[in-house]
Coordinates of C-alpha atoms in Angstrom, one line a residue:
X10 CA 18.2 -9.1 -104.0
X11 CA 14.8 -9.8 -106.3
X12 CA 16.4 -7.4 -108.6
X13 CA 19.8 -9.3 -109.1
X14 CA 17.6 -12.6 -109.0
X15 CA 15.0 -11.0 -111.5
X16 CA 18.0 -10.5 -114.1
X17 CA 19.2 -14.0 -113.0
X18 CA 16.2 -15.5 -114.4
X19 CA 16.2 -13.5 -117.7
X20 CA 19.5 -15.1 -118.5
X21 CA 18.8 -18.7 -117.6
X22 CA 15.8 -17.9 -120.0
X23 CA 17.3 -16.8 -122.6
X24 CA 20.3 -19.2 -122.8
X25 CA 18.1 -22.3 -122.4
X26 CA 15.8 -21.3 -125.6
X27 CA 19.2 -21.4 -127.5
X28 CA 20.8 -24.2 -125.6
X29 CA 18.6 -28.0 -125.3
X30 CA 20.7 -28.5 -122.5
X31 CA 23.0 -27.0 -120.2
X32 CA 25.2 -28.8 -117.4
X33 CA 24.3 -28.0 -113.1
X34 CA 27.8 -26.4 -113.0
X35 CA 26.8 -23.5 -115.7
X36 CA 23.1 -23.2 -114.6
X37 CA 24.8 -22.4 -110.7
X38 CA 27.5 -19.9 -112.3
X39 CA 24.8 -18.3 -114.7
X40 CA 21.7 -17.7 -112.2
X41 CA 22.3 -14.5 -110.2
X42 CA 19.7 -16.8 -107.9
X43 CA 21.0 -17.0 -104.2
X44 CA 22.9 -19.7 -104.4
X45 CA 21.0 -21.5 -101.7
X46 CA 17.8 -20.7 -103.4
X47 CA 19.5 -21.9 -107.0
X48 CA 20.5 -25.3 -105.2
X49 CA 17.3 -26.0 -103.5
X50 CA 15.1 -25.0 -106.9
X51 CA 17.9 -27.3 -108.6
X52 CA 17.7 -30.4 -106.6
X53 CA 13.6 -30.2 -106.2
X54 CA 14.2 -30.3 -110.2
X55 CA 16.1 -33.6 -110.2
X56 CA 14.7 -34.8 -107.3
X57 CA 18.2 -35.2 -106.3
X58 CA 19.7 -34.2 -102.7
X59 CA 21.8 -31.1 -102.9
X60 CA 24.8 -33.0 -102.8
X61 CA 24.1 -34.2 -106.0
X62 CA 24.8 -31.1 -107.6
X63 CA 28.3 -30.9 -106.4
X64 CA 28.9 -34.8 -107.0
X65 CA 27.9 -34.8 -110.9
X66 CA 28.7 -30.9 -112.1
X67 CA 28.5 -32.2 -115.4
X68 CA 24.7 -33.2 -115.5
X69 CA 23.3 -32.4 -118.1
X70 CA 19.5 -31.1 -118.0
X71 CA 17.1 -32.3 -120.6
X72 CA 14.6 -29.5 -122.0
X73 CA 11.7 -30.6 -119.9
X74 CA 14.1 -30.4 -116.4
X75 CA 16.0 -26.8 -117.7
X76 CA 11.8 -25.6 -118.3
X77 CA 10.7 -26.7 -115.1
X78 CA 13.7 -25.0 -113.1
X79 CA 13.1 -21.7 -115.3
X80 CA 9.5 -21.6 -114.3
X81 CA 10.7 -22.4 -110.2
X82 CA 13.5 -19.6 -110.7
X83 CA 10.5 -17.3 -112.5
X84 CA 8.5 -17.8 -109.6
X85 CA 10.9 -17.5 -106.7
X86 CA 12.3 -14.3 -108.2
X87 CA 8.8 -12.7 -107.8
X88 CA 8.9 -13.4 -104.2
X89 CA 7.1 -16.7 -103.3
X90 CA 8.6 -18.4 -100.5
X91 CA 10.3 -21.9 -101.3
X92 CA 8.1 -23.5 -99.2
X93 CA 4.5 -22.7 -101.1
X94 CA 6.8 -24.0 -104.2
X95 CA 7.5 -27.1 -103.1
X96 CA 4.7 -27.7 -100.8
X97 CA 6.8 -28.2 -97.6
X98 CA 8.5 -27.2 -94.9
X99 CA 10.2 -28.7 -92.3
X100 CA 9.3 -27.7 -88.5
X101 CA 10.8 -29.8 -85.2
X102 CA 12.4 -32.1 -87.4
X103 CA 9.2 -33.0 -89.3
X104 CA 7.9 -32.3 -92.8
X105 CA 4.7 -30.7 -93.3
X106 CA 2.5 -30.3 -96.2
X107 CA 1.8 -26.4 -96.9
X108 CA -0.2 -24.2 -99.1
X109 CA -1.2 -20.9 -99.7
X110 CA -3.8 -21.3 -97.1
X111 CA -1.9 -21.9 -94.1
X112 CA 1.1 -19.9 -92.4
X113 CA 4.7 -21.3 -93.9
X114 CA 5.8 -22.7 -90.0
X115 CA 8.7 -20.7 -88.9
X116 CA 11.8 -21.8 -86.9
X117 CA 11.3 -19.1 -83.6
X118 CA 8.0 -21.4 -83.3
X119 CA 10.1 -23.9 -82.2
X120 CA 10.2 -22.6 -79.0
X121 CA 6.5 -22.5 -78.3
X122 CA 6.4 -26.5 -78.8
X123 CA 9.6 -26.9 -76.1
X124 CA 8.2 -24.7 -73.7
X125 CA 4.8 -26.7 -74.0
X126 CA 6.5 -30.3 -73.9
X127 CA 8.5 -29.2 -70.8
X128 CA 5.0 -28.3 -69.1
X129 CA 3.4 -31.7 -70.5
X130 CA 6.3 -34.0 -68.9
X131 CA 6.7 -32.1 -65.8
X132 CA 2.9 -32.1 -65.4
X133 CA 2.1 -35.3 -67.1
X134 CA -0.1 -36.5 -64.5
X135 CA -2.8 -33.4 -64.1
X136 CA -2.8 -32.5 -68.4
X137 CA -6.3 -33.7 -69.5
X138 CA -6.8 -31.2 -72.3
X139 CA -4.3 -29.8 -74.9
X140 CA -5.9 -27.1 -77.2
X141 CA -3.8 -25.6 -80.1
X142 CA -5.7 -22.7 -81.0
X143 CA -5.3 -21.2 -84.4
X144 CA -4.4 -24.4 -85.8
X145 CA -2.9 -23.3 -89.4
X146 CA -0.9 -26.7 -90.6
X147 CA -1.1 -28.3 -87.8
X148 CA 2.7 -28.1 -86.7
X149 CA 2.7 -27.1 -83.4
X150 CA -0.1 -29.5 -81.8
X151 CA 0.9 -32.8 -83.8
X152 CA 4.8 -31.7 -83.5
X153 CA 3.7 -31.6 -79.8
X154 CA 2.1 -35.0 -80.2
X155 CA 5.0 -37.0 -81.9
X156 CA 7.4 -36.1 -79.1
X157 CA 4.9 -37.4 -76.2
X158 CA 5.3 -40.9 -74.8
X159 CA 2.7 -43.1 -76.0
X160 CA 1.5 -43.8 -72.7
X161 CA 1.3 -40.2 -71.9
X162 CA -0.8 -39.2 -75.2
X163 CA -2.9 -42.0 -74.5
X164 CA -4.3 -39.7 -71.0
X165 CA -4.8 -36.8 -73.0
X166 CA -7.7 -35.0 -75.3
X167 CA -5.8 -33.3 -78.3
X168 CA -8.4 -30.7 -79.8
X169 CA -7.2 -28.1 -83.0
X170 CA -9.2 -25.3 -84.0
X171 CA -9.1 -23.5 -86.9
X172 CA -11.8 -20.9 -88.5
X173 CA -11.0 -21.6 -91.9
X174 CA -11.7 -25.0 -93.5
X175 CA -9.1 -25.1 -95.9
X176 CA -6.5 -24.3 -93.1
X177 CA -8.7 -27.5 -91.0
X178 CA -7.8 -29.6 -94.3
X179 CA -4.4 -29.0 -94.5
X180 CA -4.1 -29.6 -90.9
X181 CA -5.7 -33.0 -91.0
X182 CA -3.6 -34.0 -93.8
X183 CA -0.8 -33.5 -92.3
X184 CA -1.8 -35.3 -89.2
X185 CA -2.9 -38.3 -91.1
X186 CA 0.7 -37.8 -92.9
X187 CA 2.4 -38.4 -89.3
X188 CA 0.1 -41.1 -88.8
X189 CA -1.5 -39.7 -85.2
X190 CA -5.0 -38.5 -87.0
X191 CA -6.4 -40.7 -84.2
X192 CA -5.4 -38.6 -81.0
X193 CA -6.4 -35.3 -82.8
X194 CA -10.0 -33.8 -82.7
X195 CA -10.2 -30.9 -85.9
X196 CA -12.9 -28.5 -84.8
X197 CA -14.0 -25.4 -87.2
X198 CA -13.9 -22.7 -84.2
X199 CA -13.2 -18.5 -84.0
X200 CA -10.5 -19.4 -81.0
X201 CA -12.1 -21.2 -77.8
X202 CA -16.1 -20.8 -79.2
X203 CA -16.2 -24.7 -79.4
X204 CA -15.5 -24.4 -75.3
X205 CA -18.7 -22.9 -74.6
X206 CA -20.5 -26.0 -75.7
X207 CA -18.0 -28.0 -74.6
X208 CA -16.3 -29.1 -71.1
X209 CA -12.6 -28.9 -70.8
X210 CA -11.9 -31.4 -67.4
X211 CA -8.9 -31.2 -66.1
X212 CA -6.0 -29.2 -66.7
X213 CA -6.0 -27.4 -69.2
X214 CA -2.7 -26.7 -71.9
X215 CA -3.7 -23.6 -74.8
X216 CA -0.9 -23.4 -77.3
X217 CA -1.7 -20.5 -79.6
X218 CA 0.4 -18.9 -82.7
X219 CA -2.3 -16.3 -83.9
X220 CA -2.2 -13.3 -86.1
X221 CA -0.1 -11.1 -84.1
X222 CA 1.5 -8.7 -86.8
X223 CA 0.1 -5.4 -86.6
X224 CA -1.0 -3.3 -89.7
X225 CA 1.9 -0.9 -90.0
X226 CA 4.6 -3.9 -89.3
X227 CA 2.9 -5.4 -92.5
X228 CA 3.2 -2.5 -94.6
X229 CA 6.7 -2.4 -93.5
X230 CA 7.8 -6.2 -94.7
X231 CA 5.0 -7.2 -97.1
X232 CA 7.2 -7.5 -99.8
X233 CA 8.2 -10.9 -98.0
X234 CA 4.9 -11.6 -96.8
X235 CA 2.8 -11.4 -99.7
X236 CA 2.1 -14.8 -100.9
X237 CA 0.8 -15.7 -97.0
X238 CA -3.0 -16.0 -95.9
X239 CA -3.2 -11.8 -94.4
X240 CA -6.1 -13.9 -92.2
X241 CA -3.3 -16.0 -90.7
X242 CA -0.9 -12.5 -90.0
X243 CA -2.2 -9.2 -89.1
X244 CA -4.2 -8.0 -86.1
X245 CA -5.8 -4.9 -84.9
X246 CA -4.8 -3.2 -81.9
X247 CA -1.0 -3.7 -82.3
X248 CA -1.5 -7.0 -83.3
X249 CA -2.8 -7.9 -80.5
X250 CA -6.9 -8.1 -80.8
X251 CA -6.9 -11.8 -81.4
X252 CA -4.7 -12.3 -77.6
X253 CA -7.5 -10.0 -76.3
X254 CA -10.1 -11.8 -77.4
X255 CA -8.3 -15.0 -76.4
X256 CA -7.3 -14.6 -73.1
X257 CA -10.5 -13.0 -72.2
X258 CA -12.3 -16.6 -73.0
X259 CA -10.1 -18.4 -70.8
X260 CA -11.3 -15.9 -67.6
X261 CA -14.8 -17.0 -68.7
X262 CA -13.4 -20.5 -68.7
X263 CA -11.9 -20.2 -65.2
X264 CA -14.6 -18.4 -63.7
X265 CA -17.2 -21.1 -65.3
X266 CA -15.3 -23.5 -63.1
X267 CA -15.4 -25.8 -66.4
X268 CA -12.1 -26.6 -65.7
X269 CA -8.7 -27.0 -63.7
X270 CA -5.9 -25.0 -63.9
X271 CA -5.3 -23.5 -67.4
X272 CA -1.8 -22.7 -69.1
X273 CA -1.5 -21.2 -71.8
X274 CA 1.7 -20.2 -74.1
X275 CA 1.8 -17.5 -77.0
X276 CA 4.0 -16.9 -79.4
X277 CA 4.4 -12.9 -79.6
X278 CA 6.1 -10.4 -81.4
X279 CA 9.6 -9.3 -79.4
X280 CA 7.9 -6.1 -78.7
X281 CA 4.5 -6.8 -77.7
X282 CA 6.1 -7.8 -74.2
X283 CA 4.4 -5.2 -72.3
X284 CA 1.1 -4.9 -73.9
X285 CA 0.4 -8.2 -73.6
X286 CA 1.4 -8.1 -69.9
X287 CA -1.0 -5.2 -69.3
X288 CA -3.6 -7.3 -70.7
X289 CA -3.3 -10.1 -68.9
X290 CA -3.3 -8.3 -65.4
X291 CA -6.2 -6.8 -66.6
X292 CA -7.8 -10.0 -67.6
X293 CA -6.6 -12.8 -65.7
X294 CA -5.7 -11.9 -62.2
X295 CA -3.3 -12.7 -60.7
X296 CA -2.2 -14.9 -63.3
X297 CA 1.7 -15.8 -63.3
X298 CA 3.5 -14.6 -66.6
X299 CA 6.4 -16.3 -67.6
X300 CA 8.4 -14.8 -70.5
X301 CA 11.2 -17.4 -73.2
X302 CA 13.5 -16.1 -75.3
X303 CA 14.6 -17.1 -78.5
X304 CA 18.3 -17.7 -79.5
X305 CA 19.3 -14.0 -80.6
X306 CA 17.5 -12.9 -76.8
X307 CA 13.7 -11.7 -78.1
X308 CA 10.9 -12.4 -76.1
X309 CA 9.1 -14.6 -78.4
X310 CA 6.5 -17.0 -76.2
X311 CA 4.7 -15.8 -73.2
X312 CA 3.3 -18.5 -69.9
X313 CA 0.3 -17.5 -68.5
X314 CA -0.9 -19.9 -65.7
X315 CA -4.0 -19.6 -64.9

């Protein structure tokens, strides 16, 4: 596909140095582009919806516009998501602001935030403490957050953690973007650290998305992965060190008496199913595992409760 896109490019290039202008209809039949990804990179051009494009065919591009979609089309032919190009991407029906320093959300991660709301209204009484671990952009805690009640955010501590402080910054941008920076406390942590100088009353809710790709997985797809933090992706031992590590500190937690009854939910790799198991017997016993599944049938998020 880069390779068709690649020649794509070349002959948007070279017809617009001999052209000042050329209409949307020609630059869609002339970019071997996707034509998704030519539509998208058109619109964010014109800062026109997509609709746009079909509506007024005959639009004309001035230099500076037919330039600026060149260099997107340059770009996105060399592999760089669409998201890190236009600094967003959409996640639970929100926008969120994204850079090269944080993860580009992804749709299966969805199903992390509706397993963890179910929990939150069923339980809304005993939740005292919701901790998204591994923060990245912030989209799972403050996509959480914006489909609370009011009156059930107000009874809860919302804590982030995050090791990197350019991931923390993007984060709080995007919270103050949503407007619920208030309910949100950023903390610069390697996982639950900050809980060793810090009590967690109550019950307890971890959400965690960490690094869960394994070494030879990345190899495998970093073609499509390239332009992503590696920080925010792979993980030794199958991809599963930072779980370990994880899930290990929440025994320590329980067994500290620090605080109630902890649940936490994962988001895994389809088959890391029974490693993950293995290690939570082994860790937390006898802690109930629940297993979701996404829309194609993967396992994708794991319950522990705790």
């Amino acid at each position: 596909m880069f390779i068709n896109s690649f020649i794509g490019s070349f002959m948007l290039d070279s017809k617009f140095r001999i052209q000042n202008s050329m209409d949307i209809k020609k630059i869609l039949q002339n970019t071997l582009l996707p034509p998704l990804d030519a539509e998208l990179l058109l619109s964010r051009t014109l800062k026109k919806p997509r609709e746009y494009l079909f509506i007024h065919p005959e639009k004309k591009l001035t230099k500076n516009q037919i330039v600026k979609f060149n260099n997107f089309s340059k770009r996105r032919v060399k592999g760089e998501p669409i998201a890190y190009l236009f600094g967003k991407k959409e996640f639970y029906g929100l926008e969120f602001l994204v850079n090269k320093n944080v993860l580009i959300p992804r749709p299966e991660t969805e199903l992390l935030v509706e397993a963890a709301l179910r929990e939150i209204m069923n339980k809304e009484s005993g939740i005292k403490n919701i901790v998204d671990v591994g923060t990245g952009s912030g989209n799972i805690i403050i996509s959480i957050i914006k489909n609370i009640p009011r009156r059930i955010r107000e009874k809860i501590n919302f804590s982030a953690t995050d090791i990197s402080e350019k991931a923390l910054h993007v984060a709080k941008k995007n919270a103050k973007k949503h407007k619920i920076d208030e309910y949100i406390k950023f903390i610069k942590s390697d996982l639950l650290e900050f809980a060793s100088q810090r009590k967690l009353k109550g019950n307890v809710i971890i959400v965690a998305n960490l690094p869960y790709v394994s070494k030879n997985s990345y190899q495998k797809h970093k073609d499509n992965l390239k332009y992503e933090p590696k920080t925010a992706l792979i993980s030794e031992k199958n991809g599963l060190e930072y779980y370990v590590r994880l899930i290990r500190k929440i025994g320590k937690i329980r067994k500290s008496g620090r605080s109630g009854q902890v649940l936490a939910f994962f988001e895994i790799s389809p088959e890391q199913k029974k490693g993950i198991s293995e290690i939570i017997g082994q860790a937390l016993p006898p802690a109930k595992i629940r297993f979701f599944k996404d829309l194609s049938g993967k396992t994708r998020v794991v319950k522990i409760d705790k």
